[in-house]
């Protein structure tokens, strides 16, 4: 049963919080391990997004296949952007390209961060099903016993300090149980491989070496978040359709200064995208040092799932498309060479006949 007090908490995303909380609780009860529950939750969530990822990739490949017709539309309509956009949308609709999948995927990934963060910040509410009234009562009790008992930043939705107080302060735990605020079977183990997933990784060496036994192992999460983010970013660049042609075009531009002015706008756009791509791992690294380690675990597993999905999609769709495209180009080139050869031989034959007449 889902606690009614949780359902009454107002938030536009509350149904999503409840659903994710229920699923996390089911996984925790099945595995008996908080870390494994977070890992499996991530696998399920990212797995559900795989069809959308495939749809997005298919749409991207169709868009590239239509690049020639798109260029024709640009030449046809010139500066009339309105008519060009209408014709382009019609072309995409006829060929099943475009659509919302490319935009929807990153939006959903962003939205799903909130319920995950809510769960790892409020395990008593979503994992242990302690009512909001009892959580607030324990917070008031902890404050009455001194600020150091639960910490200053504790509230109804972010009660990591309360979780730590229940785990580490026997007097506070006994008083909460005695008053009926929490039951002993609601106190869950939030460790994974010996690491406390409610703790936030520290970046300050002074803080780290105050408690190296706790803080040093937690540094694995920021390191893996940064590493998997960079790998994913590089794979996205290398495995995108037309990467090889784009790279060759850039090489030709370097060797032909006359063409550089024609692509200055494209270069500016590419540089902006490059900056944003490098900023994202930096932002993720920064936030990993401000959230519970369970959030870092979610991001690491999510990045690994993303990398696996990228590789699967590349070998299932992108690579066959690139191969077929190369075969078509090779056939066109062969036909062109054959036509050129026939024309050359015809010209030579005609020239030989004229010489004989003379």
Coordinates of C-alpha atoms in Angstrom, one line a residue:
X1 CA 0.0 0.0 0.0
X2 CA 1.2 3.5 -0.8
X3 CA 1.1 5.9 2.1
X4 CA -1.7 8.4 1.7
X5 CA 0.5 11.2 3.2
X6 CA 2.9 10.8 0.4
X7 CA 0.2 11.0 -2.2
X8 CA -1.1 14.2 -0.7
X9 CA 2.2 16.0 -1.1
X10 CA 1.6 18.4 -3.9
X11 CA 4.0 18.4 -6.9
X12 CA 3.4 18.2 -10.6
X13 CA 5.9 15.3 -10.7
X14 CA 4.5 13.5 -7.6
X15 CA 2.9 10.6 -9.6
X16 CA 6.3 10.0 -11.1
X17 CA 8.0 10.2 -7.7
X18 CA 5.5 7.6 -6.3
X19 CA 6.0 5.3 -9.3
X20 CA 9.8 5.4 -9.1
X21 CA 9.6 5.0 -5.3
X22 CA 7.4 2.0 -5.6
X23 CA 9.7 0.4 -8.2
X24 CA 12.8 1.1 -6.1
X25 CA 11.1 -0.4 -3.1
X26 CA 10.2 -3.5 -5.0
X27 CA 13.8 -3.9 -6.3
X28 CA 15.2 -3.3 -2.8
X29 CA 12.9 -6.0 -1.3
X30 CA 13.9 -8.4 -4.1
X31 CA 17.7 -7.8 -4.0
X32 CA 18.0 -6.8 -0.3
X33 CA 20.6 -4.3 -1.4
X34 CA 20.2 -0.5 -2.0
X35 CA 23.0 -0.2 -4.6
X36 CA 21.6 -3.1 -6.6
X37 CA 18.2 -1.6 -6.5
X38 CA 19.5 1.7 -7.9
X39 CA 21.4 -0.1 -10.6
X40 CA 18.4 -2.2 -11.7
X41 CA 16.2 0.9 -11.5
X42 CA 18.6 2.6 -13.9
X43 CA 18.7 -0.3 -16.2
X44 CA 14.9 -0.5 -16.4
X45 CA 14.5 3.3 -16.9
X46 CA 17.2 3.5 -19.6
X47 CA 16.0 0.3 -21.2
X48 CA 12.5 1.7 -21.6
X49 CA 14.1 4.6 -23.5
X50 CA 16.0 2.3 -26.0
X51 CA 13.0 2.2 -28.5
X52 CA 12.9 6.0 -28.5
X53 CA 16.7 6.1 -29.0
X54 CA 16.4 3.7 -32.0
X55 CA 13.5 5.8 -33.4
X56 CA 15.6 8.9 -33.1
X57 CA 18.6 7.3 -34.9
X58 CA 16.4 6.0 -37.7
X59 CA 14.9 9.5 -38.1
X60 CA 18.5 10.9 -38.2
X61 CA 19.5 8.4 -41.0
X62 CA 16.4 9.3 -43.0
X63 CA 17.2 13.0 -42.6
X64 CA 20.7 12.4 -44.0
X65 CA 19.4 10.3 -46.9
X66 CA 17.2 13.3 -47.8
X67 CA 20.0 15.8 -47.6
X68 CA 20.3 16.0 -51.4
X69 CA 16.5 16.7 -51.8
X70 CA 16.8 19.2 -49.0
X71 CA 19.6 21.1 -50.8
X72 CA 17.3 21.2 -53.9
X73 CA 14.5 22.8 -51.9
X74 CA 17.0 25.4 -50.6
X75 CA 18.0 26.2 -54.2
X76 CA 14.3 26.3 -55.3
X77 CA 13.0 28.6 -52.6
X78 CA 16.1 30.7 -51.9
X79 CA 15.3 33.3 -49.2
X80 CA 11.7 32.3 -48.9
X81 CA 12.1 30.5 -45.5
X82 CA 8.4 30.0 -44.9
X83 CA 7.8 28.1 -48.1
X84 CA 11.1 26.2 -47.6
X85 CA 10.1 25.1 -44.2
X86 CA 6.7 24.0 -45.4
X87 CA 8.2 22.0 -48.3
X88 CA 10.8 20.5 -46.0
X89 CA 8.2 19.4 -43.4
X90 CA 6.1 17.8 -46.3
X91 CA 9.2 16.0 -47.5
X92 CA 10.0 14.7 -44.1
X93 CA 6.4 13.6 -43.5
X94 CA 6.3 11.7 -46.8
X95 CA 9.5 9.9 -46.0
X96 CA 8.9 9.3 -42.3
X97 CA 11.8 11.5 -41.2
X98 CA 11.9 14.2 -38.5
X99 CA 9.4 13.7 -35.7
X100 CA 9.7 14.4 -32.0
X101 CA 11.8 11.4 -31.0
X102 CA 15.1 13.3 -31.3
X103 CA 13.8 16.1 -28.9
X104 CA 11.8 13.8 -26.6
X105 CA 14.7 11.6 -25.7
X106 CA 16.9 14.2 -23.9
X107 CA 13.8 15.8 -22.4
X108 CA 12.7 12.5 -20.8
X109 CA 16.2 11.8 -19.6
X110 CA 16.2 15.2 -17.9
X111 CA 12.8 14.7 -16.4
X112 CA 13.7 11.3 -15.0
X113 CA 16.6 12.9 -13.0
X114 CA 14.1 14.5 -10.6
X115 CA 12.4 11.4 -9.3
X116 CA 15.7 9.6 -8.9
X117 CA 17.1 12.6 -6.9
X118 CA 13.9 12.7 -4.9
X119 CA 14.2 9.0 -4.0
X120 CA 17.9 9.1 -3.1
X121 CA 17.3 12.3 -1.0
X122 CA 14.3 10.9 0.7
X123 CA 14.7 7.2 1.3
X124 CA 12.6 7.2 4.5
X125 CA 9.6 8.5 2.5
X126 CA 9.9 6.5 -0.7
X127 CA 11.8 3.4 0.4
X128 CA 10.8 2.9 4.0
X129 CA 7.3 4.4 3.6
X130 CA 7.5 6.5 6.7
X131 CA 4.8 9.1 6.7
X132 CA 5.5 12.8 6.1
X133 CA 4.0 13.6 9.5
X134 CA 6.4 11.2 11.3
X135 CA 9.4 12.5 9.3
X136 CA 8.5 16.1 10.3
X137 CA 8.1 15.0 13.9
X138 CA 11.6 13.3 13.9
X139 CA 13.1 16.5 12.3
X140 CA 11.6 18.6 15.2
X141 CA 12.8 16.0 17.7
X142 CA 16.3 16.1 16.2
X143 CA 16.4 19.9 16.3
X144 CA 15.3 19.9 19.9
X145 CA 18.2 17.6 20.7
X146 CA 20.7 19.9 19.0
X147 CA 21.4 20.9 15.4
X148 CA 24.4 18.6 15.1
X149 CA 22.1 15.6 15.6
X150 CA 20.4 15.8 12.1
X151 CA 22.2 18.8 10.5
X152 CA 20.8 22.1 9.4
X153 CA 19.7 21.3 5.8
X154 CA 17.1 18.6 6.6
X155 CA 13.5 18.9 5.4
X156 CA 10.6 16.7 4.5
X157 CA 11.9 15.8 1.0
X158 CA 15.7 15.8 1.7
X159 CA 16.3 14.0 5.0
X160 CA 19.7 12.4 4.5
X161 CA 20.8 13.9 7.8
X162 CA 17.9 12.3 9.5
X163 CA 18.8 8.9 8.0
X164 CA 22.3 9.2 9.3
X165 CA 21.1 10.2 12.7
X166 CA 18.9 7.1 12.9
X167 CA 21.8 4.9 11.8
X168 CA 24.5 6.5 14.0
X169 CA 22.8 8.0 17.1
X170 CA 21.4 5.3 19.3
X171 CA 19.7 7.8 21.7
X172 CA 17.9 9.5 18.8
X173 CA 16.8 6.2 17.3
X174 CA 15.5 4.9 20.6
X175 CA 13.5 8.0 21.2
X176 CA 12.0 7.9 17.6
X177 CA 11.0 4.2 18.0
X178 CA 9.6 4.9 21.5
X179 CA 7.4 7.7 20.3
X180 CA 6.2 5.6 17.3
X181 CA 7.7 7.8 14.6
X182 CA 9.5 4.9 13.0
X183 CA 9.7 1.2 13.4
X184 CA 13.0 -0.9 13.4
X185 CA 11.9 -2.7 10.2
X186 CA 11.8 0.6 8.4
X187 CA 15.5 1.3 9.0
X188 CA 17.1 0.1 5.8
X189 CA 20.8 -0.5 5.0
X190 CA 21.8 2.2 2.4
X191 CA 25.3 0.9 1.8
X192 CA 26.8 -0.7 -1.4
X193 CA 30.1 -2.5 -1.5
X194 CA 31.0 -1.0 1.9
X195 CA 30.2 2.6 0.7
X196 CA 27.5 4.8 2.3
X197 CA 25.3 5.9 -0.7
X198 CA 23.7 8.6 1.4
X199 CA 27.0 10.4 1.8
X200 CA 28.1 13.1 -0.6
X201 CA 31.6 12.7 -2.2
X202 CA 34.0 15.3 -0.9
X203 CA 36.4 17.2 -3.2
X204 CA 38.3 19.1 -0.5
X205 CA 41.4 17.1 0.6
X206 CA 41.0 18.4 4.2
X207 CA 37.5 17.0 4.3
X208 CA 38.5 13.7 2.6
X209 CA 41.3 13.0 5.1
X210 CA 39.1 13.8 8.1
X211 CA 37.4 10.5 7.4
X212 CA 39.4 8.7 4.6
X213 CA 37.7 5.4 5.2
X214 CA 34.3 6.9 4.1
X215 CA 35.4 9.6 1.7
X216 CA 38.1 8.0 -0.4
X217 CA 36.0 5.1 -1.8
X218 CA 33.2 7.6 -2.7
X219 CA 35.6 9.4 -5.1
X220 CA 35.1 6.4 -7.5
X221 CA 31.7 7.9 -8.5
X222 CA 32.9 11.4 -9.7
X223 CA 35.8 9.7 -11.5
X224 CA 33.4 7.2 -13.3
X225 CA 30.8 9.9 -14.0
X226 CA 33.5 12.0 -15.8
X227 CA 35.0 9.1 -17.6
X228 CA 31.8 7.6 -18.9
X229 CA 30.5 11.0 -19.9
X230 CA 33.6 11.7 -22.0
X231 CA 33.4 8.2 -23.6
X232 CA 29.7 8.7 -24.4
X233 CA 30.4 12.1 -25.9
X234 CA 33.2 10.8 -28.1
X235 CA 31.2 7.9 -29.3
X236 CA 28.3 10.2 -30.2
X237 CA 30.6 12.2 -32.4
X238 CA 32.4 9.2 -34.0
X239 CA 29.3 7.0 -34.5
X240 CA 27.0 9.7 -36.0
X241 CA 26.0 9.3 -39.6
X242 CA 28.3 11.0 -42.1
X243 CA 31.1 11.5 -39.6
X244 CA 33.8 10.2 -42.0
X245 CA 32.6 12.5 -44.8
X246 CA 32.5 15.4 -42.4
X247 CA 36.0 14.7 -41.2
X248 CA 37.3 14.4 -44.8
X249 CA 35.6 17.7 -45.8
X250 CA 37.3 19.5 -42.9
X251 CA 40.7 18.1 -44.0
X252 CA 40.0 19.4 -47.5
X253 CA 39.1 22.8 -46.1
X254 CA 42.4 23.0 -44.3
X255 CA 44.2 22.4 -47.5
X256 CA 42.1 24.9 -49.5
X257 CA 42.1 28.3 -47.8
X258 CA 39.6 29.7 -50.4
X259 CA 36.9 27.4 -48.9
X260 CA 37.3 28.4 -45.3
X261 CA 35.3 31.6 -45.6
X262 CA 32.3 29.6 -46.9
X263 CA 32.2 27.5 -43.8
X264 CA 32.9 30.0 -41.1
X265 CA 29.2 29.9 -39.9
X266 CA 29.3 26.1 -39.7
X267 CA 32.6 26.3 -37.9
X268 CA 31.1 28.7 -35.3
X269 CA 28.2 26.4 -34.8
X270 CA 30.5 23.4 -34.5
X271 CA 32.6 25.2 -31.9
X272 CA 29.6 26.1 -29.9
X273 CA 28.4 22.5 -29.9
X274 CA 31.9 21.3 -28.9
X275 CA 32.0 23.8 -26.0
X276 CA 28.6 22.6 -24.8
X277 CA 29.6 18.9 -25.1
X278 CA 32.7 19.5 -22.9
X279 CA 30.6 21.6 -20.4
X280 CA 28.2 18.8 -19.8
X281 CA 30.7 16.3 -18.2
X282 CA 32.0 19.3 -16.2
X283 CA 28.5 20.1 -14.9
X284 CA 27.9 16.4 -14.1
X285 CA 31.1 16.2 -12.2
X286 CA 30.3 19.3 -10.2
X287 CA 26.8 18.1 -9.3
X288 CA 28.2 14.7 -8.3
X289 CA 30.0 16.5 -5.5
X290 CA 26.8 18.1 -4.3
X291 CA 24.4 15.0 -4.2
X292 CA 24.3 11.7 -2.4
X293 CA 26.6 9.0 -3.9
X294 CA 23.5 7.0 -5.0
X295 CA 22.9 9.8 -7.6
X296 CA 26.4 9.3 -8.9
X297 CA 25.8 5.6 -9.1
X298 CA 22.6 6.3 -11.2
X299 CA 24.6 8.5 -13.6
X300 CA 27.4 6.0 -14.0
X301 CA 25.1 3.1 -14.7
X302 CA 23.0 5.4 -17.0
X303 CA 26.1 6.5 -18.9
X304 CA 27.2 2.8 -19.4
X305 CA 23.6 1.9 -20.6
X306 CA 23.8 4.9 -23.0
X307 CA 27.2 3.7 -24.3
X308 CA 25.9 0.2 -24.8
X309 CA 22.8 1.5 -26.6
X310 CA 25.0 3.7 -28.9
X311 CA 27.1 0.7 -29.9
X312 CA 24.0 -1.5 -30.5
X313 CA 22.3 1.2 -32.6
X314 CA 25.4 1.9 -34.6
X315 CA 25.9 -1.7 -35.6
X316 CA 22.2 -2.3 -36.2
X317 CA 21.4 0.8 -38.2
X318 CA 24.2 3.4 -38.8
X319 CA 26.9 1.0 -40.1
X320 CA 24.6 -0.8 -42.5
X321 CA 23.4 2.5 -43.8
X322 CA 26.9 3.9 -44.2
X323 CA 27.9 0.6 -46.0
X324 CA 24.9 0.8 -48.4
X325 CA 25.6 4.5 -49.0
X326 CA 29.2 3.7 -49.9
X327 CA 28.1 0.9 -52.3
X328 CA 25.7 3.4 -54.0
X329 CA 28.5 6.0 -54.3
X330 CA 30.9 3.4 -55.7
X331 CA 28.3 2.3 -58.3
X332 CA 27.7 5.9 -59.3
X333 CA 31.5 6.5 -59.6
X334 CA 31.9 3.3 -61.7
X335 CA 29.0 4.4 -64.0
X336 CA 30.6 7.9 -64.3
X337 CA 34.0 6.4 -65.1
X338 CA 32.5 4.1 -67.7
X339 CA 30.6 6.9 -69.3
X340 CA 33.7 9.0 -69.4
X341 CA 35.7 6.2 -70.9
X342 CA 33.1 5.6 -73.6
X343 CA 33.0 9.3 -74.4
X344 CA 36.8 9.4 -74.6
X345 CA 37.0 6.3 -76.8
X346 CA 34.2 7.8 -79.0
X347 CA 36.1 11.1 -79.4
X348 CA 39.3 9.1 -80.2
X349 CA 37.4 7.0 -82.8
X350 CA 35.9 10.1 -84.4
X351 CA 39.3 11.8 -84.6
X352 CA 40.9 8.6 -86.1
X353 CA 38.2 8.5 -88.9
X354 CA 38.8 12.1 -89.8
X355 CA 42.5 11.5 -90.1
X356 CA 41.9 8.6 -92.5
X357 CA 39.8 10.7 -94.7
X358 CA 42.6 13.3 -94.9

